[in-house]
C-alpha positions as a Markdown table, in Angstrom:
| # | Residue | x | y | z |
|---|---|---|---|---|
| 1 | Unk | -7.5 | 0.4 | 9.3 |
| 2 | Unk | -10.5 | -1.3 | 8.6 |
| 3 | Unk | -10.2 | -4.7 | 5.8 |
| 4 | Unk | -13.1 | -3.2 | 4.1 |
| 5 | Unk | -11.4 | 0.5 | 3.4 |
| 6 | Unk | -7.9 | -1.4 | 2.9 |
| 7 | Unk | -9.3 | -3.5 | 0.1 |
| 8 | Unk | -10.9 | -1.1 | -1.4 |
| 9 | Unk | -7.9 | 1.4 | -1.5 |
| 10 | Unk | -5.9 | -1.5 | -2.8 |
| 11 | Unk | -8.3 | -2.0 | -5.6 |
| 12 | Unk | -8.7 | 1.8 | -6.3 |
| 13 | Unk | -4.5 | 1.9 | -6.7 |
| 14 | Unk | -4.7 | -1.3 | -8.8 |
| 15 | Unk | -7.0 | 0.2 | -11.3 |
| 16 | Unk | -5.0 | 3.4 | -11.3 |
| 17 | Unk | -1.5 | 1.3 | -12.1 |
| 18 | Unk | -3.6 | -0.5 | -14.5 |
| 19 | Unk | -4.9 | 2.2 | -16.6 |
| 20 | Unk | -2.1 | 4.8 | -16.1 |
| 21 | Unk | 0.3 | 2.3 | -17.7 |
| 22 | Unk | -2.1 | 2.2 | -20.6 |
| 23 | Unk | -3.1 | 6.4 | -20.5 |
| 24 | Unk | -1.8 | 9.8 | -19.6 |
| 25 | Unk | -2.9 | 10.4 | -16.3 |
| 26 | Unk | -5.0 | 13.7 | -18.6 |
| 27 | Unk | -7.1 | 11.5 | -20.3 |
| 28 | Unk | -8.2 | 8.9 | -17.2 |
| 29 | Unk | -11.7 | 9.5 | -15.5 |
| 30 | Unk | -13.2 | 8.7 | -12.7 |
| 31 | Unk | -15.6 | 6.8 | -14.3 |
| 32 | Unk | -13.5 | 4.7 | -15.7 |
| 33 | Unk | -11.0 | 4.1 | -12.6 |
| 34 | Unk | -14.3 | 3.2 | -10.6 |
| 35 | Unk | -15.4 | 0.7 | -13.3 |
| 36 | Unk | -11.9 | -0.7 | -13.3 |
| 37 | Unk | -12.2 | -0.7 | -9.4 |
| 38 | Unk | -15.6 | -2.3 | -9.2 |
| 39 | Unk | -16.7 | 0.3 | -6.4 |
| 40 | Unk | -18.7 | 3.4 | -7.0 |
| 41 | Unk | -18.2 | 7.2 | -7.8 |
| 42 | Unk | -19.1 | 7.9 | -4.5 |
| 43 | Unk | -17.2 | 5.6 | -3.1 |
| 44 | Unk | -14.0 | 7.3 | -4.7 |
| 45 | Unk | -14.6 | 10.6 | -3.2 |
| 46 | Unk | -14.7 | 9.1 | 0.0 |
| 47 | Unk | -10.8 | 9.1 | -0.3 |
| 48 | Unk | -9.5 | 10.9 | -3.2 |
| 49 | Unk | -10.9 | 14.6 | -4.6 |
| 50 | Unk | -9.9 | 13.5 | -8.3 |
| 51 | Unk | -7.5 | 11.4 | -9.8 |
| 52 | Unk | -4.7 | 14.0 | -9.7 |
| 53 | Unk | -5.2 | 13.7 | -6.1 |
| 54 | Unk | -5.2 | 9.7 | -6.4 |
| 55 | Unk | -1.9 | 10.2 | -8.5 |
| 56 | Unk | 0.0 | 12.5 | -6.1 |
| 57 | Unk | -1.1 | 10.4 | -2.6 |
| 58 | Unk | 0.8 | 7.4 | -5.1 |
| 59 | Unk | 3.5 | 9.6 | -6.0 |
| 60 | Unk | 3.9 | 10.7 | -2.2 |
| 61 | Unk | 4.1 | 6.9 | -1.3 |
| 62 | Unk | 6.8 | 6.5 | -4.3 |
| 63 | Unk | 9.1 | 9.3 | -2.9 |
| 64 | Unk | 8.7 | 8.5 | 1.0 |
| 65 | Unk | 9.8 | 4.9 | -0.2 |
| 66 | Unk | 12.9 | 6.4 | -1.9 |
| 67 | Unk | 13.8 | 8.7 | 1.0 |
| 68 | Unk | 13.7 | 6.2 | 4.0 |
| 69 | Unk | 15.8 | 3.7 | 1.9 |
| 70 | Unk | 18.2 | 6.5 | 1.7 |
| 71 | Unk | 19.0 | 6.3 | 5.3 |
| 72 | Unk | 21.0 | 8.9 | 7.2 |
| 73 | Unk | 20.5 | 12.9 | 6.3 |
| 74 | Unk | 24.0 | 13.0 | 6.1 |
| 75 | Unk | 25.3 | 10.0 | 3.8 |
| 76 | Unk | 24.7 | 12.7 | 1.2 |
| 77 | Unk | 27.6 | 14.7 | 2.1 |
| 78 | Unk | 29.9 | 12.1 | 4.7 |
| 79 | Unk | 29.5 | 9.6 | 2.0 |
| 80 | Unk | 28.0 | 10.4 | -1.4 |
| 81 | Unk | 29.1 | 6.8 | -3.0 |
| 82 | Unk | 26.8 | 5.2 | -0.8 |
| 83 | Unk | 24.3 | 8.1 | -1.0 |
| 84 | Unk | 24.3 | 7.6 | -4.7 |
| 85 | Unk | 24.1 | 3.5 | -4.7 |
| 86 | Unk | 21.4 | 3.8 | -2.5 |
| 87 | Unk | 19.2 | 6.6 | -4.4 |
| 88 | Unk | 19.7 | 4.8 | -7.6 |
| 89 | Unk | 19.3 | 1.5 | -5.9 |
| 90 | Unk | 15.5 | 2.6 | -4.6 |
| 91 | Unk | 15.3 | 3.9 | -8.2 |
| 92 | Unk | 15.7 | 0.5 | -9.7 |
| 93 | Unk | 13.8 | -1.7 | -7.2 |
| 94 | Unk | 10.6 | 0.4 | -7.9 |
| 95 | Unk | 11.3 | 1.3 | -11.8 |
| 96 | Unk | 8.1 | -0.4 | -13.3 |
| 97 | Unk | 5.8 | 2.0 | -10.6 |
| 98 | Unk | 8.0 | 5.1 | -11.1 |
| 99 | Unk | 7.9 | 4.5 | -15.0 |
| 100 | Unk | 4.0 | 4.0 | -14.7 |
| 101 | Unk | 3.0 | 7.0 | -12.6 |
| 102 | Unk | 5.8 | 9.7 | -13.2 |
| 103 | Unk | 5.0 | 9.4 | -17.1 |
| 104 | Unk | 3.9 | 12.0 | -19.7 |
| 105 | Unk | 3.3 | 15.5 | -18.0 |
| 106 | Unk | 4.3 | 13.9 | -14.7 |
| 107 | Unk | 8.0 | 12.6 | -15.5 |
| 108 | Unk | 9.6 | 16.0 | -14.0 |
| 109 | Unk | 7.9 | 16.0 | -10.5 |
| 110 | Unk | 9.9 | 12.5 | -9.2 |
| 111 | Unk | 13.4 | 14.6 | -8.9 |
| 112 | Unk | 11.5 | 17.7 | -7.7 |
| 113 | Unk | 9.6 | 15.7 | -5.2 |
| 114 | Unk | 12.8 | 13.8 | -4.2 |
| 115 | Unk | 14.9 | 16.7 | -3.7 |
| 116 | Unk | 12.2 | 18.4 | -1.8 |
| 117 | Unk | 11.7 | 15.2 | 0.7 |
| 118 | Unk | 15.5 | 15.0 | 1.1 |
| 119 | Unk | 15.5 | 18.5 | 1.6 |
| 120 | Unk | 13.2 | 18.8 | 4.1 |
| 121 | Unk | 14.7 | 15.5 | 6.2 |
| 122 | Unk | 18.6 | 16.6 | 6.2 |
| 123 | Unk | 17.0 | 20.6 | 6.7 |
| 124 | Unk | 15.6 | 18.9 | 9.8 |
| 125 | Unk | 18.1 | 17.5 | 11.2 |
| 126 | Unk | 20.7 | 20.3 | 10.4 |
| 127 | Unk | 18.7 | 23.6 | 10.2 |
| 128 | Unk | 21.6 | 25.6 | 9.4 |
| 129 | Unk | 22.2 | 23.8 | 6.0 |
| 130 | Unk | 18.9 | 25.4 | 4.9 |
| 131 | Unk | 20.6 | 28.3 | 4.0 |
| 132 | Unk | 23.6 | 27.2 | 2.6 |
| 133 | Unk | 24.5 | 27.9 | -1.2 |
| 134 | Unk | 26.7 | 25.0 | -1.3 |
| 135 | Unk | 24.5 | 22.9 | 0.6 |
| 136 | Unk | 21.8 | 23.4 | -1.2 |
| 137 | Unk | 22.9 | 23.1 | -4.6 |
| 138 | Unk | 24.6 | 20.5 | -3.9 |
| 139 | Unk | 21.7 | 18.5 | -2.7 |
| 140 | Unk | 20.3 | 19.6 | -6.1 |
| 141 | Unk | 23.4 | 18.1 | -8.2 |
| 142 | Unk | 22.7 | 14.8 | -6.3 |
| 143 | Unk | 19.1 | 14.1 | -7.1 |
| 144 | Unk | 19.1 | 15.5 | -10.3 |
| 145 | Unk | 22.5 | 14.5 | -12.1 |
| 146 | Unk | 21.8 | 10.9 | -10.4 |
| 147 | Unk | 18.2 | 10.9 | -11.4 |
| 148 | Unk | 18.9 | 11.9 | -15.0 |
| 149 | Unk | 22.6 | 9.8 | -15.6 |
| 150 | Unk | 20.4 | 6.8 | -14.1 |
| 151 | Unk | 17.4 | 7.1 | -16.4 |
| 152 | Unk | 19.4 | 8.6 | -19.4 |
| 153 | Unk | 21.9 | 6.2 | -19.5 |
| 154 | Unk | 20.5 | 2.8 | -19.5 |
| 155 | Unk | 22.9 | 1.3 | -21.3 |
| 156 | Unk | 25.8 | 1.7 | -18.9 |
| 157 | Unk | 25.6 | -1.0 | -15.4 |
| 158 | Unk | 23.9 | 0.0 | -12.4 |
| 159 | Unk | 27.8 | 0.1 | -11.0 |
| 160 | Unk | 29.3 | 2.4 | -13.5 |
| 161 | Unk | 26.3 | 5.1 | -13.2 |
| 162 | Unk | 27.1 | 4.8 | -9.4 |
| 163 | Unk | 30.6 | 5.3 | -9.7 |
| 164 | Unk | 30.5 | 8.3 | -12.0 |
| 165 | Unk | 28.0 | 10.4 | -10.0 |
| 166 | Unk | 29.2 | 9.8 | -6.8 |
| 167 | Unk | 33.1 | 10.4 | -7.9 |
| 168 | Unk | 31.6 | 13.6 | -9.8 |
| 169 | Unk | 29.8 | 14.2 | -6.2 |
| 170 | Unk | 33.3 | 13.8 | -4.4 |
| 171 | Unk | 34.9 | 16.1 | -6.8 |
| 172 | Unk | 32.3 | 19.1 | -6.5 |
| 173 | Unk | 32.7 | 18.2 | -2.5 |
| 174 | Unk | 36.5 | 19.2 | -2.9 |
C-alpha cells in the first residue's frame, strides 16, 4: 500500500477514535471527521461511503483481531477454559477501542459480530456443525455469557470470570 493512502487512513481512524470517544457515532459528520483528519471531503469518500461505513471497516478490524487470537475452531468445544481465557483475554487487551467504537447504539453488534466470525471459521472447517442445535447454541452461550459476565462483572478478576464461564461451558458440554 502506498505511504501516502496509509497515512491518510491512519489519520482518518485517529480522528474517528478521537471523536467517537467524545460522540455517538449518530451525531459525528463528515465534516467534522475530515477537519479532525486534516484531509478533505473528497478525500474521505475515496475510502469510506459514510462514517457508518468508517465505523463498521473499524469494527470488522476489532472482531477479526478477536477471532485469530482465538486460535483453533475447535478450542471452543475440545477445550472451552482456554477458549474462554482467550476470548476474554482479546477482550481486555483491546478494551479502550472496543469501549470507544461499540458504544451507544453500537454496544450490541461486538457479540453479534463475534459469534458470526466464530461461526463462520469453525462452520468452515467442520460444515456439519452448521446445522447442529447443540452446536450452534452452544457457540451462542460462549460468546454471549462470556461477553456479558466479562463486561458485567468488572468487579470480579479476570481469572474468576474465566473460571465461571468456562466451568458453566464444561457443564452445558456434559
Amino acid at each position: 500500500m502506498d505511504i501516502r493512502t496509509e497515512k491518510t487512513r491512519r489519520s482518518i481512524y485517529n480522528a474517528f477514535i478521537c471523536l467517537r470517544s467524545k460522540k455517538p457515532l449518530e451525531k459525528l459528520t463528515v465534516k467534522e471527521l475530515c477537519e479532525a483528519a486534516q484531509i478533505n471531503k473528497s478525500t474521505f469518500y475515496v475510502y469510506y461511503k459514510d462514517v457508518y461505513d468508517l465505523s463498521d471497516k473499524i469494527e470488522s478490524e476489532i472482531v477479526s483481531s478477536v477471532i485469530k487470537s482465538l486460535g483453533s475452531a475447535d478450542d471452543i468445544f475440545n477445550d472451552p477454559k482456554e477458549f474462554s481465557r482467550k476470548l476474554l483475554v482479546a477482550y481486555v487487551s483491546q478494551s479502550s477501542l472496543i469501549s470507544t467504537v461499540f458504544s451507544g447504539t453500537r454496544s450490541e453488534r461486538l457479540p453479534d459480530r463475534i459469534e458470526a466470525a466464530l461461526k463462520e471459521m469453525i462452520f468452515s472447517v467442520n460444515p456439519e456443525y452448521r446445522d447442529s442445535r447443540e452446536k450452534n447454541m452452544f457457540i451462542t452461550f460462549s460468546v454471549y455469557g462470556g461477553y456479558y459476565t466479562y463486561s458485567k462483572n468488572q468487579n470480579y478478576s479476570l481469572e474468576e470470570k474465566v473460571d465461571f464461564i468456562s466451568e458453566s461451558a464444561k457443564k452445558l458440554l456434559e
